[in-house]
Short mmCIF file of C-alpha atoms and ligand atoms in Angstrom, two decimals:
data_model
loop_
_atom_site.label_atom_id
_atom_site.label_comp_id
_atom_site.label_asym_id
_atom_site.label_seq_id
_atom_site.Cartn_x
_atom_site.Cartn_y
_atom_site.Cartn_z
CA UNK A 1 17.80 42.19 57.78
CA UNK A 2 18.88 42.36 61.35
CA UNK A 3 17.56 45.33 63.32
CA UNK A 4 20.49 47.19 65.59
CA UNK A 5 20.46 49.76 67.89
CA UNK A 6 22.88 52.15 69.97
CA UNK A 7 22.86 53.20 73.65
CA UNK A 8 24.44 56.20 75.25
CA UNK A 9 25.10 56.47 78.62
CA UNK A 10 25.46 59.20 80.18
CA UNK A 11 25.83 60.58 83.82
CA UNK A 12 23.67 63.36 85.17
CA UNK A 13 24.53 65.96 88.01
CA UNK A 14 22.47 68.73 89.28
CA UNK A 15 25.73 70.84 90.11
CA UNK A 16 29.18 71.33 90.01
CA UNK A 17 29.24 71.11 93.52
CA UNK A 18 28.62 67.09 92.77
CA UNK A 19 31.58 66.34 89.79
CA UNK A 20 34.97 64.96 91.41
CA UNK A 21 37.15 67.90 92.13
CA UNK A 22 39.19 67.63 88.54
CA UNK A 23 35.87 67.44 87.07
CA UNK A 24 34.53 70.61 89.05
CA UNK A 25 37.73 72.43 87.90
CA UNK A 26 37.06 71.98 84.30
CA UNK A 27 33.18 72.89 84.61
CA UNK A 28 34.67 75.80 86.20
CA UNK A 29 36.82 76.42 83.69
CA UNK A 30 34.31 76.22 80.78
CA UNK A 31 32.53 79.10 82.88
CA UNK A 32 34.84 81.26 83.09
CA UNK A 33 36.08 80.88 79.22
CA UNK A 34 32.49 82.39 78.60
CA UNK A 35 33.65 85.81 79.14
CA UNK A 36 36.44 85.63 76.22
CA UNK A 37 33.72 85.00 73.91
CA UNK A 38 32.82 87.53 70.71
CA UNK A 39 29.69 86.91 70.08
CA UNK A 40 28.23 90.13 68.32
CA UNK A 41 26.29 88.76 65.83
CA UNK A 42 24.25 85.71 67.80
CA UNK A 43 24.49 87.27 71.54
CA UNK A 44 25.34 83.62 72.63
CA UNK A 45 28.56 83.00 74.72
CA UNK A 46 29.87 79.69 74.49
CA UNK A 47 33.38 78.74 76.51
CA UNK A 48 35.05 75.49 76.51
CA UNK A 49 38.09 74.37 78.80
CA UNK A 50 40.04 70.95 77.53
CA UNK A 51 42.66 69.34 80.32
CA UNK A 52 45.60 67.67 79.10
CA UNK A 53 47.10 64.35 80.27
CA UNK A 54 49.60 67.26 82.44
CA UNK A 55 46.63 68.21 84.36
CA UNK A 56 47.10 71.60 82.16
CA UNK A 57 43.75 73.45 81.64
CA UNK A 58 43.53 75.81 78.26
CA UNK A 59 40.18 77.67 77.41
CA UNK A 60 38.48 78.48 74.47
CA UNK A 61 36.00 80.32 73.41
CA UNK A 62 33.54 81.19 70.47
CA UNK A 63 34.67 83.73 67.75
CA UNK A 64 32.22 85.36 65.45
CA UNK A 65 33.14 87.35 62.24
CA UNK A 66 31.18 89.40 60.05
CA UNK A 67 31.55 86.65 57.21
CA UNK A 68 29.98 84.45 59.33
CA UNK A 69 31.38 81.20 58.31
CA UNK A 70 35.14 82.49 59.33
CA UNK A 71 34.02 82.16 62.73
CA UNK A 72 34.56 79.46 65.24
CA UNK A 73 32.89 77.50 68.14
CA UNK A 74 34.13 77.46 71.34
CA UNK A 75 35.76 74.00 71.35
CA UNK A 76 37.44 74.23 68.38
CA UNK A 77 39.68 77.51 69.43
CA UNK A 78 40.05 75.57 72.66
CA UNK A 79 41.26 72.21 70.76
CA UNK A 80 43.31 73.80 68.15
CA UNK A 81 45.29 76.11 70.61
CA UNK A 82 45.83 73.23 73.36
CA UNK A 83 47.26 70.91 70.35
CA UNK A 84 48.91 73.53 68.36
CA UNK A 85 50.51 74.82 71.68
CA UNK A 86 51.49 71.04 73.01
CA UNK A 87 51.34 68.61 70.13
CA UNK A 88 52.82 65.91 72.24
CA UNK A 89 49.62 66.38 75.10
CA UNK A 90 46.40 64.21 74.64
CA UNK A 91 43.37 66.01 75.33
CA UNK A 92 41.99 63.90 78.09
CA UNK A 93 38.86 66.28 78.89
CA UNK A 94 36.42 68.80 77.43
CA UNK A 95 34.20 71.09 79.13
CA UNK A 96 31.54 73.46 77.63
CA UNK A 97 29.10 76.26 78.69
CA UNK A 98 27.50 78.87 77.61
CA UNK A 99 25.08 82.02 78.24
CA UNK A 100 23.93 84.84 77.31
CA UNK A 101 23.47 88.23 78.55
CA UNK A 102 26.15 87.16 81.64
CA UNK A 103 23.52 84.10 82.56
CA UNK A 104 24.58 80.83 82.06
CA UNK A 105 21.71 78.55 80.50
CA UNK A 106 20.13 75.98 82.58
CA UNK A 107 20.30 73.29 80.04
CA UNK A 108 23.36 72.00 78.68
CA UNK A 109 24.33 73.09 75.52
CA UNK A 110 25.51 70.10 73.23
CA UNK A 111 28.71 70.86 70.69
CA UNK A 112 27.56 70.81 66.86
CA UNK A 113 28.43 68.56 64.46
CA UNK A 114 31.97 69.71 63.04
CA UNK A 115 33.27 70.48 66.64
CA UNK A 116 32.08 66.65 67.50
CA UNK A 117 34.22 65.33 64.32
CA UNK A 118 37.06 67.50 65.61
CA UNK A 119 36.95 66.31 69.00
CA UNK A 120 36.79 62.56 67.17
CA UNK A 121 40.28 63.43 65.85
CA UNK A 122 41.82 64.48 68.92
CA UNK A 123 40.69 61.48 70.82
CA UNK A 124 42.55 59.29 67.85
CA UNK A 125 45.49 61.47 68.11
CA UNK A 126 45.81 61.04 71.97
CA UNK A 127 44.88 57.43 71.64
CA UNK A 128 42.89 57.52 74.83
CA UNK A 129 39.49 58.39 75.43
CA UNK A 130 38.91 62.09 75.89
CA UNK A 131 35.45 62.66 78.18
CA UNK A 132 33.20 65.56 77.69
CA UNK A 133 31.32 67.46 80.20
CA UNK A 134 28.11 69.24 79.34
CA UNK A 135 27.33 72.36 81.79
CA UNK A 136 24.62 74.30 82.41
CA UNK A 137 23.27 75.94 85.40
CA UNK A 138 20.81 73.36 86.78
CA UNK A 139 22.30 70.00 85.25
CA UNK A 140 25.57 68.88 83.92
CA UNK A 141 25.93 65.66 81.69
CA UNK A 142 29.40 63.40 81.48
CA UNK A 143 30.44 61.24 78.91
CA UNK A 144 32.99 59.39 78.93
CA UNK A 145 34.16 59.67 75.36
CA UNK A 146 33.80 61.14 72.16
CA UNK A 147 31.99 57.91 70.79
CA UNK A 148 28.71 58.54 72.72
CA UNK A 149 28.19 61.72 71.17
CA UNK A 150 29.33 60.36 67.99
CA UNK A 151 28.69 57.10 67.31
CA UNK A 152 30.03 55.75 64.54
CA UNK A 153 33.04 57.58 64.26
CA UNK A 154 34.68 58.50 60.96
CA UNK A 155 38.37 58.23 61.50
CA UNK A 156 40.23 56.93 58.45
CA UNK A 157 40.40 56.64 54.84
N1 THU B 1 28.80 77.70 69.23
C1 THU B 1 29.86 77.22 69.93
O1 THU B 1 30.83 77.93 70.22
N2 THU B 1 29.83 75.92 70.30
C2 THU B 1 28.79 75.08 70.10
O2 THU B 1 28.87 73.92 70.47
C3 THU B 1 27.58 75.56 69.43
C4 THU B 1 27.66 76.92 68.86
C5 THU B 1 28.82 79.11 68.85
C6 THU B 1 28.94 79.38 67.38
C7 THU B 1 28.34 80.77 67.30
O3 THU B 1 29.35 81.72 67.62
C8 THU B 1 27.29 80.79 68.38
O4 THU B 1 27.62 79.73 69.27
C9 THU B 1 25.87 80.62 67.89
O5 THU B 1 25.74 79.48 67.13
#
């Protein structure tokens, strides 16, 4: 038996003001996309902004329906739109916030599981890594690809 382990890095900032201006953008972005959010059932506003290898910016935002399931995160409408819209664009960047009551929450808020795996197959599909920016009020976390915040990666049969 041979013991094994896996690091994430990971870069911390305490503000937008500190991310490199196409960086900023996109955290700005993912702010804004907060407001298109339906959230009547959980109360919790989640935007996401992806940038394309144009430079284009497309936000997304969470969708709630009374059957809950038929609702979606955030990052997914934001994913499925940009490649849906431009099929021929890689995703190079992903942005999320989120808030509630108009207050965006100090903490970043980290994507769940199926949005992770969907973000997975958009980073195969552009075949370059796509990096992912975490926001919240009072720290923001950057990785640089889908692979630290799912290691492992299922991406074939
Ligand atoms: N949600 C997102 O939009 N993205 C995430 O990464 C986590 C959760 C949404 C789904 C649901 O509308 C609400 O937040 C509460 O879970």
């Amino acid at each position: 038996m041979t013991s094994k382990e896996i690091k994430i890095a990971y870069q911390e900032y305490d503000s937008t003001a500190q991310l490199n201006p196409s960086d900023r953008e996109l955290a700005e972005a993912a702010i804004e996309a907060t407001a298109g959010s339906y959230a009547p059932y959980s109360k919790f506003n989640v935007g996401a902004a992806v940038r394309l290898d144009s430079g284009l910016i497309i936000k997304g935002s969470n969708q709630e329906n009374a059957a809950y399931p038929s609702g979606i995160c955030a990052e997914r409408t934001a994913m499925f739109y940009a490649s849906a819209t431009y099929p021929e664009n890689a995703i190079t960047s992903i942005a999320i916030a989120a808030g509630q009551d108009g207050v965006l929450c100090d903490i970043p808020v980290s994507p769940c599981g199926a949005c992770r795996q969907v973000m997975a197959q958009y980073q195969l599909k552009g075949g370059q890594h796509m990096s992912i920016l975490l926001v919240g009020g009072s720290r923001i976390w950057k990785f640089e690809k889908v692979d630290d915040l799912l290691p492992l990666i299922f991406d074939s049969i």
